Amino acid sequence: MPDAARYTVTLAACDLAVARGGRVIVDGVNLAIEPGDAVVIRGPNGAGKTTLLRAFAGLLTPAGGEVVVSDDRQRVFCGVLNAGKPTLTVNENLRFWAALYGARVAAARAALGLEPVEHRPMRELSTGYQRRLGLARLVLSGRAIWIVDEPTAGLDAASTTAFERLLAEHRARGGAAIIATHEPLDAPGARTLELQP
Amino acid sequence: MAATSLYELANPVRFERIAARAFPVSLIAAALLGAFGLYFALFNSPADYQQGETVRIMYVHVPAAWMAMFCYSAMAISSIAGFVWKHPLADVAAKETAPIGAAFTFLALFTGSLWGKPMWGAWWAWDARLTSVLILFFLYLGYMALWRAIPDKTRAAKLAAILAIVGFVNVPIIKFSVDWWNSLHQPASVLRAGGPSIHADMLTPLFFTIGAYVFGYVALLLASMRNELMARRLARMESASAPSPASLVER
Amino acid sequence: MSAFFAIIARDVALAFRAGGGALQAVSFFALTIVLFALAVGPDLALMSDIAAPVLWTSALLATLISLEQVYRPDREDGSLDVLAETSDVLALTAFAKATAHWISTGLLLTAATPILALLFNIEGPALWPLLLSLLIGAPGLSLIGSFAAALTAALPRAGLLIAIIVSPLYAPILIFGAGAASAGAAGDPQYGANLALLGASSLFAAIFSPLASAAALRFNLD
C-alpha cells in the first residue's frame, strides 16, 4: 500500500462469545474499532485473551455473536509464535510472507532493523530478533487491522520503543490494532480493556 | 415421519424419554427375531446340496456383512447431519454407531472365516468380498482412533465427521478395486435383479436374523447414546463449578 | 497464484533442509526394499517376480512416514494461521501443500526407482511400467495422505494414527499401481486398464482431497 493511502477499515464485535475446549470462557464482548484506534487487552493468564484475539482475527469460529469487518482481507494476526521457519533465513521467511500477502520485503525488514541478520537462519537468532521477525510480518502485510498477542515479550527497551513507533505510524495512516499484553505499552489514546471473570 | 419430529427427537430430553421406551422394545424384538431366526436356521431349513450343514453359518454371516455396511452408511449419514445441519444428536449417533458397526464387521469376518474352513479348507481366503469387509473393518478402526485421539470433543466430532464422509465416498471405490483385484468371487445372490435365487426356505431364517441384527443395532445404539449423553451431562455438572465466562470491561 | 507456487517452493526447500523429511523418506524407501530382500532370501529370480509389489509397498510406506510433516509443523509454529489468513481458497492451499509433498517424496522415490530396481534385476524397457505407475500413482498417495495429515494437524504424535486412517484409503491406488507395474512387466493386456484406473484414482483424489483437507484444517485452526 502506498504511503499516501489511508486505511478505512473498521471492525466490530457484537455480543461475541468464545469457547475453549468446549466451554465458553469469554462472552458478551462488544467492541468497535475505527481507523486509527488502538485497543489494549489486559487480564490474568488463562482468562482467554489469545482465544478472543483469534476470534477477532477470524481464525476461530465464535461460540456466539459475530465479528464484522468492513474488509475481510485486512486483518493480520501475530500470535505468540512468530510463524517463521527455523531452517529458513530471515530473508527467505520474509520473501515467503511477501508472496502470500502480495507485498514487498524491504520496508518491513528495515522497519524492524533486521538487516544485520537478514542472511542468517531464523533458528540462529536471539529471542528478541526472532520476535522482531514475527512482528515484521505485521508491517509487511500492509493490512489495516493488526491483531497481536504479547508483541513486546522478549524484546529489549529499544526494540519495544521501535515497535511503539511503528504502531503510532500505522495508526497515523488510519490503521488500527488490537493488542493483548501484560507489559506496559506506550500507545497514546489507546483504550485499555480488561478481561474480568 | 414428519419433518419436524426429527428435530423434536434432537432435543436430548425428548430423546431420553423416547429412548427409554424404545430400548426395551427393540431389545425384545431382537431377542424374539433372533430366536425365531436361529430355530429356522438350525432346524427348519434345508442343508445345501453342495455345502451341506455348513450353509447354516450363512444365517449369521450374511446379515452381519450387511450390517457392517449398513452401520457405516448410518455413521456417514449421521455425520452429514451433524456436520451440515449441526444436528445435536447426530454426532453422538455417529460416534456410537462406530463400535457397533465394527463389531458387526468383526462378526462377519469371524463367521466368514469359520465358514471358509470347510468350504476352502483354510480359515482365510483372499476372497474379494471378505477382503472388502476386512478393509471396511480398518476404516472403522481409523474413525474410532481419530475420535479417541482428539481431546476436545467438539473438534473431534467435526473432524471424525469429515473422515466418515470421506470414507463413505471411498467405500464403493475400494469395493471396486478389490473386486478388480480378485475377480474370482460369487455373484451377489440375494439382491440380484430378477429376484432371489436361493431356496425360499433359506430366505425365511435369513430375514429373521437380519431383523434381529437391525433391532439389536437399534437397542445397542440407544443404550450407548443414552450412556454418552449421561456422561456429557455429568461432565457439564462437574464443570459447573468452573469459573463463569470472563467479560471485557473498559478500564 | 504466486502464493500457490511460493507454498510449493517453501515446502520443498524445507523438506531438503536439515531436519526435512525428503532424504529420510528416500532412505526409508531403499531400506524397506533391502529388508524385503533379507526376508525373501538371495533368490534374484524370485525377487524380480515380486519387484512391482515390493517397490510399490515400500513407496507407499515411505510416503506414509513423511505425512506427519505436511501440516503439523505449520500448526506448531503459527504458519498455519498465516496460510489461512492469506488464502482465498483454502482447498487451493491444501492442493499446493500436497503437491509439495509429492515433489519432495513421491517424485524423489520415483527418481530413485531406476537405481533400486537394479536390486531386482530390472533394467531397460522393463522399467517403464514401474516408473509410469509410480509417476501416476504417487501424486494420489500424497493427496490422500495430506488429507489425513490435515485431520491430525493439531495432534502431537499422530504418525501412527495417520497410518491407520490412511492405509485403507490407499487400497485402490496400491491395487491399480502395483497391478499396472506387474501387468506391464508381464506383458499382460490388463496393463492399460490398470494404468487408466490408477490415473482415475489420482484424479479423483486431486479433486476431493483438497476440499476435504480444507474442511479439516478449518477445525484445526482453533
XYZ file of C-alpha atoms in Angstrom:
670
model
C 0.000 0.000 0.000
C 1.480 3.406 -0.984
C 2.346 5.667 1.932
C -0.148 8.295 0.878
C -3.081 5.918 1.057
C -5.081 5.766 4.247
C -6.830 2.747 5.633
C -10.572 2.966 6.170
C -11.224 -0.474 7.605
C -13.483 -0.955 10.622
C -14.071 -3.981 12.831
C -16.919 -4.636 15.234
C -17.591 -7.449 17.671
C -21.258 -7.901 18.538
C -22.131 -9.881 21.645
C -19.148 -12.109 20.920
C -18.603 -15.305 22.908
C -15.643 -17.647 22.511
C -15.103 -21.181 23.763
C -12.031 -23.224 24.552
C -12.219 -26.990 24.993
C -15.990 -26.883 24.540
C -16.520 -24.367 27.373
C -17.445 -20.700 26.882
C -14.650 -18.698 28.522
C -15.440 -15.155 27.358
C -18.846 -13.759 26.494
C -20.763 -10.533 25.973
C -17.920 -8.802 24.124
C -18.944 -5.649 22.262
C -16.198 -3.672 20.619
C -15.996 -1.217 17.725
C -12.684 -0.416 16.073
C -12.373 2.625 13.824
C -9.370 3.685 11.730
C -6.584 4.950 13.987
C -7.857 3.085 17.061
C -5.746 1.006 19.373
C -7.169 -1.359 21.968
C -5.012 -2.933 24.631
C -6.482 -6.025 26.260
C -5.227 -6.994 29.676
C -6.189 -9.781 32.005
C -4.807 -12.664 34.022
C -3.245 -15.748 32.431
C -5.830 -18.172 31.136
C -8.594 -15.557 31.004
C -8.955 -16.153 27.258
C -7.050 -13.249 25.705
C -5.463 -15.376 22.990
C -8.726 -17.162 22.201
C -10.501 -13.812 21.947
C -7.804 -12.418 19.630
C -8.128 -15.445 17.354
C -11.856 -14.810 17.104
C -11.197 -11.140 16.211
C -8.759 -12.381 13.567
C -11.374 -14.682 12.052
C -9.289 -17.773 12.785
C -11.688 -19.152 15.365
C -15.411 -19.598 14.953
C -17.208 -17.737 17.757
C -19.379 -19.709 20.159
C -21.879 -16.848 19.927
C -22.295 -13.409 18.398
C -20.168 -12.265 15.476
C -17.174 -10.274 14.298
C -17.891 -7.933 11.396
C -15.059 -6.453 9.333
C -15.618 -3.963 6.546
C -12.890 -5.711 4.523
C -12.269 -9.351 5.282
C -8.744 -9.330 3.823
C -7.463 -6.504 6.016
C -6.742 -8.349 9.258
C -3.328 -9.687 10.175
C -2.817 -11.893 13.209
C 0.505 -12.235 15.006
C 0.348 -14.682 17.864
C 2.939 -15.549 20.481
C 4.549 -17.779 17.853
C 6.493 -15.975 15.176
C 5.217 -18.147 12.289
C 8.682 -18.377 10.748
C 10.594 -21.486 9.761
C 13.765 -22.081 11.804
C 15.760 -23.501 8.880
C 14.944 -20.632 6.512
C 16.906 -17.389 6.649
C 15.302 -14.118 7.669
C 15.116 -13.041 4.039
C 13.612 -16.362 2.949
C 10.932 -16.126 5.613
C 10.153 -12.532 4.667
C 10.048 -13.354 0.952
C 7.634 -16.229 1.574
C 5.282 -13.952 3.506
C 5.649 -11.267 0.857
C 4.443 -13.761 -1.748
C 1.447 -14.724 0.407
C 0.390 -11.146 1.233
C 1.323 -9.780 -2.181
C 3.747 -7.307 -0.594
C 7.400 -6.264 -0.563
C 10.124 -7.238 1.871
C 12.425 -4.189 2.125
C 10.317 -1.738 4.140
C 9.338 -4.273 6.779
C 12.902 -5.559 7.099
C 14.178 -2.030 7.625
C 11.334 -1.096 9.986
C 12.270 -3.863 12.420
C 16.022 -3.446 11.947
C 16.536 -6.927 10.590
C 19.252 -6.107 8.014
C 22.159 -7.238 10.225
C 20.723 -10.761 10.415
C 18.984 -10.983 7.053
C 21.079 -13.908 5.751
C 21.006 -15.949 8.933
C 18.636 -18.839 9.506
C 15.890 -17.965 11.965
C 16.923 -20.650 14.465
C 20.287 -18.890 14.969
C 18.645 -15.615 16.014
C 18.193 -14.446 19.591
C 14.675 -14.466 21.052
C 14.457 -10.720 20.531
C 15.406 -10.894 16.850
C 13.021 -13.826 16.321
C 10.212 -11.700 17.765
C 11.201 -8.788 15.534
C 10.962 -11.099 12.540
C 7.500 -12.165 13.718
C 6.419 -8.527 14.096
C 7.880 -7.637 10.698
C 5.011 -9.635 9.188
C 2.525 -7.049 10.540
C 4.280 -4.249 8.668
C 4.919 -6.386 5.607
C 1.289 -7.488 5.262
C 0.157 -3.914 4.577
C -3.108 -4.821 6.252
C -5.159 -2.346 8.237
C -6.002 -4.186 11.442
C -3.164 -5.641 13.459
C -4.190 -8.276 15.967
C -1.183 -9.002 18.146
C -0.581 -11.262 21.122
C 2.196 -10.146 23.513
C 4.121 -8.113 20.904
C 6.893 -6.971 23.223
C 7.535 -10.169 25.206
C 11.267 -10.898 24.909
C 12.093 -7.502 23.406
C 14.609 -5.092 24.950
C 13.673 -1.487 25.725
C 14.955 -0.148 22.400
C 13.025 -2.741 20.388
C 9.885 -2.087 22.414
C 10.193 1.616 21.626
C 10.709 0.759 17.968
C 7.501 -1.281 17.965
C 5.611 1.545 19.680
C 6.831 3.935 16.983
C 5.705 1.546 14.222
C 2.319 1.238 15.906
C 1.977 5.021 16.049
C 2.881 5.339 12.347
C 0.406 2.598 11.468
C -2.387 4.395 13.352
C -1.447 7.716 11.788
C -2.165 6.102 8.399
C -5.596 5.020 9.575
C -4.534 1.576 10.697
C -5.860 0.013 13.884
C -4.588 -2.518 16.374
C -5.897 -4.909 18.989
C -3.094 -5.908 21.329
C -3.138 -8.317 24.246
C -0.253 -7.804 26.613
C 0.929 -7.985 30.213
C 3.668 -5.447 29.642
C 3.443 -1.669 29.683
C 2.849 -0.290 26.210
C 3.100 3.343 25.248
C 0.244 3.919 22.825
C -1.246 7.416 23.191
C -5.034 7.455 23.038
C -5.313 3.675 23.242
C -8.283 2.191 25.034
C -7.421 -0.325 27.710
C -9.878 -3.135 28.265
C -9.650 -5.740 30.958
C -10.853 -9.330 30.807
C -12.592 -9.855 34.123
C -14.161 -13.056 35.344
C -42.264 -39.401 9.985
C -42.935 -35.700 9.715
C -40.011 -33.381 9.142
C -40.490 -31.597 12.452
C -40.373 -34.776 14.501
C -36.703 -35.280 13.626
C -35.889 -32.012 15.304
C -38.067 -32.849 18.263
C -36.059 -36.041 18.611
C -32.943 -33.893 18.597
C -33.978 -32.474 21.910
C -31.974 -34.566 24.408
C -34.782 -34.597 26.993
C -37.290 -35.802 24.449
C -34.727 -38.251 23.086
C -34.187 -39.649 26.568
C -37.946 -40.178 27.015
C -38.358 -41.897 23.652
C -35.155 -43.918 24.002
C -36.142 -45.153 27.449
C -39.269 -46.699 25.895
C -37.775 -47.785 22.565
C -34.781 -49.542 24.123
C -36.641 -52.463 25.808
C -38.962 -52.815 22.819
C -36.083 -53.164 20.352
C -34.195 -55.447 22.718
C -37.177 -57.803 22.996
C -37.767 -57.614 19.246
C -34.121 -58.521 18.631
C -34.284 -61.458 21.039
C -37.545 -62.840 19.568
C -36.451 -62.424 15.951
C -33.074 -63.938 16.832
C -34.732 -66.923 18.485
C -37.065 -67.498 15.520
C -34.216 -66.980 13.113
C -31.963 -69.462 14.842
C -34.777 -72.007 15.086
C -35.441 -71.818 11.350
C -31.728 -71.654 10.591
C -30.809 -74.691 12.617
C -33.887 -76.923 12.461
C -36.300 -75.763 9.813
C -34.284 -75.065 6.690
C -32.675 -77.366 4.156
C -28.986 -78.167 4.082
C -27.248 -77.036 0.910
C -26.727 -79.733 -1.709
C -23.102 -78.686 -2.081
C -22.105 -77.135 1.234
C -24.162 -79.419 3.484
C -24.864 -78.303 7.044
C -22.187 -75.591 6.986
C -24.503 -73.430 4.907
C -26.254 -72.576 8.183
C -23.346 -70.268 9.051
C -24.744 -68.062 6.287
C -27.664 -67.026 8.514
C -25.339 -65.274 10.937
C -22.657 -64.326 8.417
C -24.573 -62.658 5.608
C -26.663 -60.326 7.825
C -23.506 -59.367 9.721
C -21.834 -58.380 6.465
C -24.914 -56.346 5.517
C -24.969 -54.687 8.918
C -21.270 -53.824 8.560
C -22.145 -51.747 5.504
C -25.460 -50.545 6.920
C -23.764 -49.180 10.063
C -21.065 -47.431 8.042
C -23.786 -45.783 5.941
C -25.700 -44.824 9.096
C -22.483 -43.370 10.518
C -21.826 -41.346 7.369
C -25.416 -40.074 7.168
C -25.367 -39.079 10.861
C -22.040 -37.369 10.224
C -23.503 -35.376 7.343
C -26.464 -34.405 9.542
C -24.119 -33.360 12.343
C -21.786 -31.516 10.019
C -24.195 -29.732 7.711
C -27.259 -29.155 9.893
C -25.423 -29.170 13.240
C -27.996 -31.669 14.473
C -27.182 -32.060 18.188
C -27.722 -35.803 18.473
C -26.262 -36.714 15.094
C -22.631 -36.528 16.236
C -23.453 -38.759 19.189
C -25.248 -41.240 16.930
C -22.299 -41.355 14.511
C -19.788 -41.831 17.310
C -21.791 -44.584 18.998
C -22.570 -46.395 15.734
C -18.880 -46.952 15.005
C -18.049 -49.605 17.631
C -21.326 -51.426 16.911
C -20.575 -51.401 13.196
C -17.028 -52.548 13.875
C -18.407 -55.414 15.979
C -20.729 -56.497 13.134
C -17.787 -56.245 10.743
C -15.681 -58.394 13.028
C -18.557 -60.883 13.327
C -18.796 -61.033 9.534
C -15.048 -61.708 9.285
C -15.113 -64.256 12.094
C -18.090 -66.233 10.757
C -16.699 -65.865 7.238
C -13.509 -67.475 8.445
C -15.441 -70.271 10.193
C -17.423 -70.839 7.011
C -14.258 -70.715 4.947
C -12.541 -73.570 6.748
C -14.910 -76.302 5.452
C -15.502 -74.535 2.128
C -11.976 -73.546 1.130
C -10.030 -75.778 3.514
C -8.442 -72.711 5.115
C -9.502 -70.177 7.721
C -8.929 -67.371 5.311
C -9.082 -66.975 1.583
C -8.406 -63.694 -0.186
C -11.920 -63.702 -1.467
C -12.992 -60.316 -2.817
C -15.957 -59.801 -0.524
C -14.136 -60.929 2.601
C -11.205 -58.667 1.724
C -13.520 -55.689 1.225
C -15.074 -56.360 4.626
C -11.587 -56.525 6.152
C -10.723 -53.105 4.684
C -14.064 -51.800 5.968
C -13.023 -53.011 9.422
C -9.850 -50.910 9.171
C -11.935 -47.895 8.100
C -13.936 -48.297 11.315
C -10.726 -48.572 13.350
C -9.356 -45.345 11.839
C -12.591 -43.500 12.610
C -12.625 -44.703 16.225
C -8.910 -43.988 16.659
C -9.422 -40.397 15.479
C -12.258 -39.876 17.978
C -10.087 -41.187 20.788
C -7.037 -39.145 19.805
C -8.660 -35.698 19.876
C -9.240 -34.471 23.425
C -11.647 -31.639 22.521
C -14.895 -33.473 21.766
C -16.496 -30.682 19.724
C -13.492 -30.637 17.410
C -13.325 -34.446 17.382
C -16.961 -34.589 16.233
C -16.284 -32.286 13.268
C -13.061 -33.984 12.165
C -14.430 -37.509 12.613
C -17.494 -36.494 10.575
C -15.243 -35.394 7.703
C -13.390 -38.714 7.883
C -16.636 -40.712 7.925
C -17.898 -38.868 4.833
C -14.588 -39.306 3.003
C -14.534 -42.994 3.962
C -18.109 -43.443 2.761
C -17.306 -41.876 -0.612
C -14.341 -44.233 -0.899
C -16.169 -47.442 0.036
C -17.510 -48.115 -3.488
C -14.093 -47.308 -4.975
C -12.359 -49.678 -2.563
C -15.022 -52.304 -3.259
C -14.488 -51.927 -7.000
C -10.722 -52.085 -6.699
C -10.840 -55.221 -4.557
C -13.266 -56.861 -6.991
C -10.882 -55.910 -9.758
C -8.000 -57.312 -7.755
C -9.781 -60.596 -7.307
C -12.409 -61.208 -9.933
C -12.938 -64.776 -8.722
C -15.948 -64.268 -6.483
C -19.504 -65.470 -6.315
C -22.111 -63.106 -7.729
C -24.314 -61.452 -5.095
C -27.236 -63.832 -4.869
C -29.990 -62.316 -2.731
C -30.253 -58.794 -4.072
C -29.874 -59.852 -7.680
C -32.064 -58.359 -10.336
C -34.797 -60.840 -11.173
C -35.395 -61.913 -7.604
C -33.655 -64.132 -5.092
C -32.030 -67.216 -6.500
C -31.501 -69.131 -3.286
C -34.099 -71.512 -1.949
C -37.141 -69.832 -0.387
C -36.765 -71.957 2.746
C -33.346 -70.392 3.232
C -34.772 -66.875 2.978
C -37.101 -67.220 5.977
C -34.345 -67.605 8.613
C -32.241 -65.013 6.786
C -34.963 -62.395 7.080
C -35.469 -63.245 10.748
C -31.791 -62.918 11.565
C -31.383 -59.676 9.623
C -34.362 -58.355 11.607
C -32.721 -59.468 14.837
C -29.489 -57.693 13.845
C -31.267 -54.461 12.921
C -33.203 -54.350 16.187
C -30.058 -55.384 18.058
C -28.259 -52.441 16.460
C -31.072 -50.078 17.436
C -31.066 -51.340 21.032
C -27.283 -51.074 21.379
C -27.243 -47.649 19.731
C -29.959 -46.287 22.042
C -28.223 -47.690 25.113
C -24.810 -46.290 24.211
C -26.248 -42.931 23.123
C -28.015 -42.643 26.498
C -24.734 -43.500 28.222
C -22.842 -40.906 26.221
C -25.449 -38.218 26.872
C -25.404 -39.015 30.579
C -21.603 -38.863 30.647
C -21.737 -35.471 28.960
C -24.344 -34.216 31.397
C -22.103 -35.373 34.237
C -19.120 -33.573 32.707
C -21.234 -30.416 32.400
C -22.298 -30.676 36.042
C -18.687 -31.101 37.127
C -17.601 -28.088 35.091
C -20.447 -26.032 36.568
C -18.064 -25.265 39.413
C -15.562 -23.867 36.887
C -15.301 -20.057 36.723
C -18.013 -18.299 34.765
C -17.067 -16.729 31.420
C -14.989 -13.560 31.570
C -16.182 -10.304 30.043
C -14.322 -7.380 28.558
C -14.641 -4.151 30.559
C -13.307 -0.662 29.930
C -10.712 0.485 32.414
C -1.235 -17.755 -7.987
C 2.216 -16.632 -6.844
C 1.188 -17.682 -3.322
C 0.429 -21.172 -4.669
C 3.931 -21.581 -6.081
C 5.538 -19.857 -3.081
C 3.988 -22.502 -0.798
C 5.284 -25.305 -3.026
C 8.754 -23.758 -3.225
C 8.973 -23.179 0.531
C 7.777 -26.672 1.481
C 10.129 -28.338 -0.987
C 13.014 -26.203 0.329
C 12.122 -27.133 3.919
C 11.968 -30.821 3.021
C 15.549 -30.719 1.763
C 16.961 -28.593 4.614
C 18.321 -30.075 7.835
C 15.507 -31.850 9.646
C 13.416 -32.059 6.478
C 11.861 -35.387 5.592
C 12.816 -35.808 1.917
C 16.085 -37.699 2.308
C 14.701 -39.683 5.212
C 11.804 -40.847 3.061
C 14.011 -41.958 0.196
C 16.420 -43.701 2.614
C 13.475 -45.463 4.215
C 12.277 -46.498 0.738
C 15.665 -48.091 -0.013
C 15.870 -49.721 3.414
C 12.431 -51.305 3.175
C 13.446 -52.872 -0.125
C 16.603 -54.294 1.432
C 14.583 -55.617 4.378
C 12.213 -57.334 1.929
C 15.196 -58.897 0.190
C 16.643 -60.112 3.502
C 13.288 -61.651 4.387
C 12.799 -63.292 0.986
C 16.337 -64.636 0.594
C 19.013 -64.104 -2.028
C 16.930 -65.505 -4.882
C 17.162 -62.883 -7.634
C 14.611 -64.658 -9.830
C 12.037 -64.642 -7.029
C 12.872 -61.037 -6.192
C 12.365 -59.908 -9.763
C 8.981 -61.659 -9.754
C 7.827 -59.662 -6.750
C 9.586 -56.422 -7.727
C 6.404 -54.475 -8.532
C 4.512 -55.223 -5.285
C 7.635 -54.756 -3.144
C 8.588 -51.428 -4.726
C 5.002 -50.205 -4.559
C 4.508 -51.203 -0.930
C 7.842 -49.624 0.006
C 6.946 -46.404 -1.806
C 3.599 -46.340 -0.008
C 5.241 -46.821 3.397
C 7.883 -44.179 2.693
C 5.093 -41.746 1.760
C 3.218 -42.683 4.916
C 6.061 -41.903 7.337
C 6.584 -38.415 5.917
C 2.922 -37.353 6.055
C 3.139 -36.029 9.603
C 5.420 -33.276 8.277
C 2.781 -31.839 5.952
C 0.707 -29.799 8.408
C 1.844 -30.389 11.977
C 4.969 -28.147 11.876
C 2.915 -25.332 10.318
C 0.333 -25.670 13.035
C 3.013 -25.739 15.759
C 4.920 -22.625 14.669
C 1.926 -20.474 13.729
C 2.431 -20.701 9.948
C -0.948 -22.359 9.512
C -2.604 -19.120 10.695
C -0.629 -17.190 8.087
C -1.653 -19.648 5.354
C -5.286 -19.400 6.472
C -5.452 -15.613 6.632
C -3.781 -15.146 3.238
C -5.624 -17.916 1.417
C -8.508 -17.035 -0.917
C -9.440 -20.675 -1.393
C -8.121 -22.917 1.364
C -8.557 -26.001 -0.852
C -6.054 -24.499 -3.305
C -3.579 -24.010 -0.465
C -4.132 -27.654 0.522
C -3.512 -28.638 -3.092
C -0.206 -26.735 -3.038
C 0.809 -28.475 0.193
C 0.007 -31.895 -1.285
C 1.911 -31.043 -4.474
C 4.959 -30.028 -2.426
C 4.744 -33.308 -0.531
C 4.624 -35.220 -3.812
C 7.676 -33.377 -5.178
C 9.717 -33.957 -2.020
C 8.728 -37.612 -1.554
C 6.773 -39.248 -4.405
C 8.768 -37.728 -7.240
C 12.003 -38.369 -5.371
C 11.045 -42.019 -4.809
C 10.152 -42.353 -8.484
C 13.523 -40.859 -9.408
C 15.317 -43.325 -7.113
C 13.427 -46.304 -8.562
C 15.668 -46.951 -11.624
C 18.633 -47.452 -9.286
C 16.760 -49.527 -6.714
C 15.179 -51.610 -9.495
C 18.677 -52.915 -10.274
C 18.461 -54.793 -6.969
C 15.603 -56.746 -8.576
C 17.451 -57.257 -11.837
C 15.070 -54.894 -13.602
C 16.516 -52.529 -16.190
C 15.886 -51.030 -19.586
C 12.393 -51.209 -21.076
C 11.137 -53.438 -18.217
C 11.489 -50.379 -16.010
C 8.872 -48.306 -17.824
C 5.682 -49.822 -16.362
C 7.106 -49.392 -12.864
C 8.115 -45.765 -13.412
C 4.911 -44.865 -15.196
C 2.738 -46.388 -12.465
C 4.671 -44.541 -9.736
C 4.547 -41.306 -11.678
C 0.756 -41.559 -11.994
C 0.016 -43.096 -8.596
C 2.363 -41.307 -6.195
C 0.529 -37.943 -6.515
C -2.609 -39.781 -5.389
C -0.755 -41.090 -2.338
C 0.348 -37.556 -1.397
C -3.115 -36.102 -1.974
C -4.985 -38.688 0.096
C -2.220 -38.725 2.702
C -2.228 -34.969 3.145
C -5.929 -35.188 3.967
C -5.108 -37.478 6.910
C -2.324 -35.050 7.846
C -4.844 -32.191 7.833
C -7.208 -34.169 10.071
C -4.449 -34.726 12.642
C -2.614 -31.379 12.289
C -3.262 -30.448 15.917
C -2.135 -33.762 17.407
C 1.441 -34.045 18.683
C 2.288 -37.679 17.848
C -0.007 -38.540 15.003
C 2.286 -40.683 12.842
C 0.672 -43.984 13.745
C -2.828 -42.522 13.686
C -2.225 -41.170 10.179
C -1.093 -44.641 9.087
C -4.248 -46.242 10.490
C -6.537 -43.649 8.929
C -4.921 -43.549 5.529
C -3.987 -47.186 4.835
C -7.498 -48.403 3.947
C -7.955 -45.350 1.737
C -4.742 -46.279 -0.092
C -6.101 -49.700 -1.133
C -7.306 -48.709 -4.643
C -4.086 -46.893 -5.566
C -1.954 -49.782 -4.330
C -4.083 -52.305 -6.225
C -4.076 -50.397 -9.522
C -0.486 -49.170 -9.155
C 1.159 -52.472 -8.283
C -1.277 -54.145 -10.702
C -0.184 -51.891 -13.555
C 3.503 -52.391 -12.771
C 3.126 -56.184 -12.618
C 0.906 -56.411 -15.696
C 3.257 -54.149 -17.645
C 6.284 -56.250 -16.736
C 4.470 -59.464 -17.709
C 3.148 -58.028 -20.967
C -0.391 -58.584 -19.668
C -3.132 -56.816 -21.703
C -4.623 -55.509 -18.415
C -1.690 -53.066 -18.178
C -3.519 -50.216 -19.883
C -6.709 -50.729 -17.890
C -4.808 -50.734 -14.589
C -2.960 -47.592 -15.588
C -6.204 -45.877 -16.574
C -7.859 -46.818 -13.278
C -4.770 -45.617 -11.413
C -4.971 -42.296 -13.232
C -8.674 -42.044 -12.415
C -7.951 -42.688 -8.712
C -5.276 -39.978 -8.594
C -7.535 -37.564 -10.443
C -10.400 -38.290 -8.072
C -8.053 -37.640 -5.137
C -6.868 -34.410 -6.767
C -10.441 -33.120 -6.857
C -11.783 -34.246 -3.498
C -8.787 -34.456 -1.188
C -8.008 -30.689 -1.180
C -11.658 -29.941 -0.390
C -11.702 -32.424 2.498
C -8.302 -31.172 3.724
C -9.526 -27.577 3.729
C -12.610 -28.560 5.730
C -10.420 -30.385 8.260
C -7.914 -27.517 8.507
C -10.649 -25.036 9.403
C -11.411 -27.049 12.529
C -7.727 -27.380 13.374
C -7.107 -23.623 13.491
C -8.710 -23.067 16.893
